Tab-separated table of C-alpha atoms in Angstrom:
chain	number	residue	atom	x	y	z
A	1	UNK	CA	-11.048	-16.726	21.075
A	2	UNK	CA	-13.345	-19.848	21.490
A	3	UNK	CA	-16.461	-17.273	20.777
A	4	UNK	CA	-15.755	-14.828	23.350
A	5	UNK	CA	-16.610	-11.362	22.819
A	6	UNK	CA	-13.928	-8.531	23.460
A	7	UNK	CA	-14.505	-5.134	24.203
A	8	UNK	CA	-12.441	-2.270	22.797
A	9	UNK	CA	-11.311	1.186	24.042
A	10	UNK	CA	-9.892	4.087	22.204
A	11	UNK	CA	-7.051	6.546	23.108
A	12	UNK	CA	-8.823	9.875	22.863
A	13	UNK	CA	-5.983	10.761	20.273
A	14	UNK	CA	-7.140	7.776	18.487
A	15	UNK	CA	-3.716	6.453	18.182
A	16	UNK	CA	-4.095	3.636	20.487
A	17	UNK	CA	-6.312	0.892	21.035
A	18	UNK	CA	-6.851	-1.639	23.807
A	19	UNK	CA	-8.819	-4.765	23.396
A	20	UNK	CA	-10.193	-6.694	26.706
A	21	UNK	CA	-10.667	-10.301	25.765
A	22	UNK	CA	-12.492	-13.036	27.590
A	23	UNK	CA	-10.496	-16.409	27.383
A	24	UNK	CA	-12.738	-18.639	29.389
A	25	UNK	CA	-15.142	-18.672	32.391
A	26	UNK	CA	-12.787	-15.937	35.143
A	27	UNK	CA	-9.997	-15.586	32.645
A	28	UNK	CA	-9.045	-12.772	30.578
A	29	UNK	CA	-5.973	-10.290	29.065
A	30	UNK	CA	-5.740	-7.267	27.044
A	31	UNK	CA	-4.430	-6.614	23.692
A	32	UNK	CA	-2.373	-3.479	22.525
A	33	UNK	CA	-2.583	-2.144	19.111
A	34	UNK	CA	-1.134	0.702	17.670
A	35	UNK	CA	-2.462	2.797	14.530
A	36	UNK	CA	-0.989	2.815	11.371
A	37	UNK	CA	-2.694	4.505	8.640
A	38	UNK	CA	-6.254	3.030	8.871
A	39	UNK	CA	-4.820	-0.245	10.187
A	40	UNK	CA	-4.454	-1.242	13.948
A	41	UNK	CA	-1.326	-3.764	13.891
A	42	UNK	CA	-0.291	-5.251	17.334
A	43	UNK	CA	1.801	-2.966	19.239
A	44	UNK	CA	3.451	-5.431	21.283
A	45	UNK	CA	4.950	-8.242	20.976
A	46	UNK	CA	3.086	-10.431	23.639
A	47	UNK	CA	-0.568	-9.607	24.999
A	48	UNK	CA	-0.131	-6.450	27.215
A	49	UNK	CA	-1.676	-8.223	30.167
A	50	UNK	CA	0.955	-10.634	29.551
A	51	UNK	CA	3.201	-8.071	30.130
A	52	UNK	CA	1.591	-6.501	33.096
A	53	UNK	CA	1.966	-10.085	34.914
A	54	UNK	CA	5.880	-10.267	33.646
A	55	UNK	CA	5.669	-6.880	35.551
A	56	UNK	CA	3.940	-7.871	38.706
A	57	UNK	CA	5.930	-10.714	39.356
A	58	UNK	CA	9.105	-8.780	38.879
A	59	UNK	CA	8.397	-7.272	42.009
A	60	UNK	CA	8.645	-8.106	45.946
A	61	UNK	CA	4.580	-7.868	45.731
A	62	UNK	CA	4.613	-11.313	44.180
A	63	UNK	CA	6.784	-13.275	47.120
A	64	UNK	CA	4.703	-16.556	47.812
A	65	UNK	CA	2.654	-16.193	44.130
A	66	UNK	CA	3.255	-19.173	42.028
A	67	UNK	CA	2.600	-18.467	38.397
A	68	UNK	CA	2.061	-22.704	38.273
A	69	UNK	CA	-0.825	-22.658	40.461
A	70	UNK	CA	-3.119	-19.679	39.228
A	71	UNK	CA	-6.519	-19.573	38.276
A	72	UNK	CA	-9.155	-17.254	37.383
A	73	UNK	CA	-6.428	-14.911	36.062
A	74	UNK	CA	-7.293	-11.617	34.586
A	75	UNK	CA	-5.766	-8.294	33.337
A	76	UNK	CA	-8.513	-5.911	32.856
A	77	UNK	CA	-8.828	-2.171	31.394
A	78	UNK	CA	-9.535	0.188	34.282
A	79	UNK	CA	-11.362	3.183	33.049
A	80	UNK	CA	-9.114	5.718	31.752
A	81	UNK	CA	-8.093	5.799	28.073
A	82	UNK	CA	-11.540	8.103	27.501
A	83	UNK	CA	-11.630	9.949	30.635
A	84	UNK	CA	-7.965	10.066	31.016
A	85	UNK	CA	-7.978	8.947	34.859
A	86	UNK	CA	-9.160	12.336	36.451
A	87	UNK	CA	-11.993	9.763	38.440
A	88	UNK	CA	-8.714	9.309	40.381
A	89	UNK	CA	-7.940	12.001	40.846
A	90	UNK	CA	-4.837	12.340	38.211
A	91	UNK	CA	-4.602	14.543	35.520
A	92	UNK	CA	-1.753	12.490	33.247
A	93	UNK	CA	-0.982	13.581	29.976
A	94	UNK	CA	-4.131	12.666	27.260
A	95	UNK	CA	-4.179	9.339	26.121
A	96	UNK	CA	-0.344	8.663	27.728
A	97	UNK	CA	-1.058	6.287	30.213
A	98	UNK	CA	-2.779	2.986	30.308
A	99	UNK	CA	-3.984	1.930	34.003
A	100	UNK	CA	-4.245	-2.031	34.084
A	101	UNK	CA	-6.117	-4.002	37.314
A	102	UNK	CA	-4.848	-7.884	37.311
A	103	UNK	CA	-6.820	-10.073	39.813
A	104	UNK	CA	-6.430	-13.774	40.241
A	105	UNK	CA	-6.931	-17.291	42.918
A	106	UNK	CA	-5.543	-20.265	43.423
A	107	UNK	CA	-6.670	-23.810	42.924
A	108	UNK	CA	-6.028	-26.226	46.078
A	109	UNK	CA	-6.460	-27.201	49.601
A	110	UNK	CA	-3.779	-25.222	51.055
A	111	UNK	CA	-4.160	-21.818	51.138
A	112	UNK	CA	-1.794	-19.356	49.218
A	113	UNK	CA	-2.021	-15.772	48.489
A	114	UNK	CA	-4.466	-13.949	45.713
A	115	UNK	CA	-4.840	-10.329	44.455
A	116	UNK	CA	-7.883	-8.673	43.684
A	117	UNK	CA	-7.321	-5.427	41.884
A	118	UNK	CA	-4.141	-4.993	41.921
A	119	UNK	CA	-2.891	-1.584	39.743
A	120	UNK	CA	-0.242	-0.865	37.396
A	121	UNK	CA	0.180	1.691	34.752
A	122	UNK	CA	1.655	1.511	30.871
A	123	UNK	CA	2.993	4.414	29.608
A	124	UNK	CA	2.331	4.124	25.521
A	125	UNK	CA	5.385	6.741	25.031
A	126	UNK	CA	7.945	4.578	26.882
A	127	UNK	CA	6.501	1.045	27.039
A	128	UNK	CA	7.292	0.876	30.754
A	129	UNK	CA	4.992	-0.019	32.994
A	130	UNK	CA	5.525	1.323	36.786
A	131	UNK	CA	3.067	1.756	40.322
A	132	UNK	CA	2.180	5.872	40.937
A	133	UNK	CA	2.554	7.032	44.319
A	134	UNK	CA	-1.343	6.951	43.896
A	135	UNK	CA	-2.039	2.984	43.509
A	136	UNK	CA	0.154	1.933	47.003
A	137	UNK	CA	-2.547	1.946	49.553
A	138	UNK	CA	-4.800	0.131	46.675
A	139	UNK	CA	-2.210	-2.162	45.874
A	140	UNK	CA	-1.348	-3.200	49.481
A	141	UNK	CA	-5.432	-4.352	50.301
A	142	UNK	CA	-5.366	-6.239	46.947
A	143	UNK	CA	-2.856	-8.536	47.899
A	144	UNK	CA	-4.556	-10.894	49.916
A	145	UNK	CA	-2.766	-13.186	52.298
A	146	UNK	CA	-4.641	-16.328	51.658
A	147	UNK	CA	-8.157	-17.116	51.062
A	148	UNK	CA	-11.133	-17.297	53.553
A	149	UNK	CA	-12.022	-20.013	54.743
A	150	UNK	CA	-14.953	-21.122	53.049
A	151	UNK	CA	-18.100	-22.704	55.550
């Protein structure tokens, strides 16, 4: 990936693993993979931030987000595969659940909307992704109306 280093995570059941990837300067995705023996083959079809963004703009969050227009788009790891999300106060089943942030801008003179740390989770047992009860008040400040005005 054009010399970009990735970072990797491991399900504490060491089934799973999750690579964050850098694609360029404010852009970046994860990668799913799924163990086999003492191989790691992709466990998706399409890069699971892919996914999370198919998810995200499934949903009335996205009304007024262009895909066409986006820049600086990322889907990052929040902690949790080793610590299983208890900093949040959640006590999911080990090495179930994948929480994903995505975070992105817009390129232009007329201001649109953005999202800065916006949650989702993936559950690996289902490979459904859905919003806990948890992430709403955190989801609703990420969503940003348009951006400041710049002086």
């Amino acid at each position: 990936m054009a010399g970009y280093a990735a970072g990797f995570r491991i399900s504490p059941d060491s089934q799973w693993l999750v690579r964050m990837q850098k694609l360029g300067a404010g852009f970046g995705t994860l990668f799913l993979y799924r163990r086999r023996g003492y191989q790691f083959p992709a466990a998706t079809t399409k890069p699971l931030g892919d996914l999370a963004w198919n998810y995200f703009y499934g949903l009335p969050d996205s009304k007024g987000m262009r895909r066409s227009s986006l820049n600086h788009v990322e889907a990052m790891l929040v902690k949790g595969l080793e610590e299983n999300c208890a900093w949040m106060g959640v006590h999911w089943p080990d090495g179930r659940y994948i929480v994903i942030s995505l975070s992105f801008d817009t390129q232009g003179e007329k201001p649109s909307p953005w999202i800065q740390g916006w949650r989702c989770v993936y559950d690996l047992k289902t490979g459904a992704f859905s919003i806990p009860p948890d992430f709403a008040e955190n989801n609703a400040k990420a969503i940003k109306p348009s951006h400041p005005q710049t002086e």
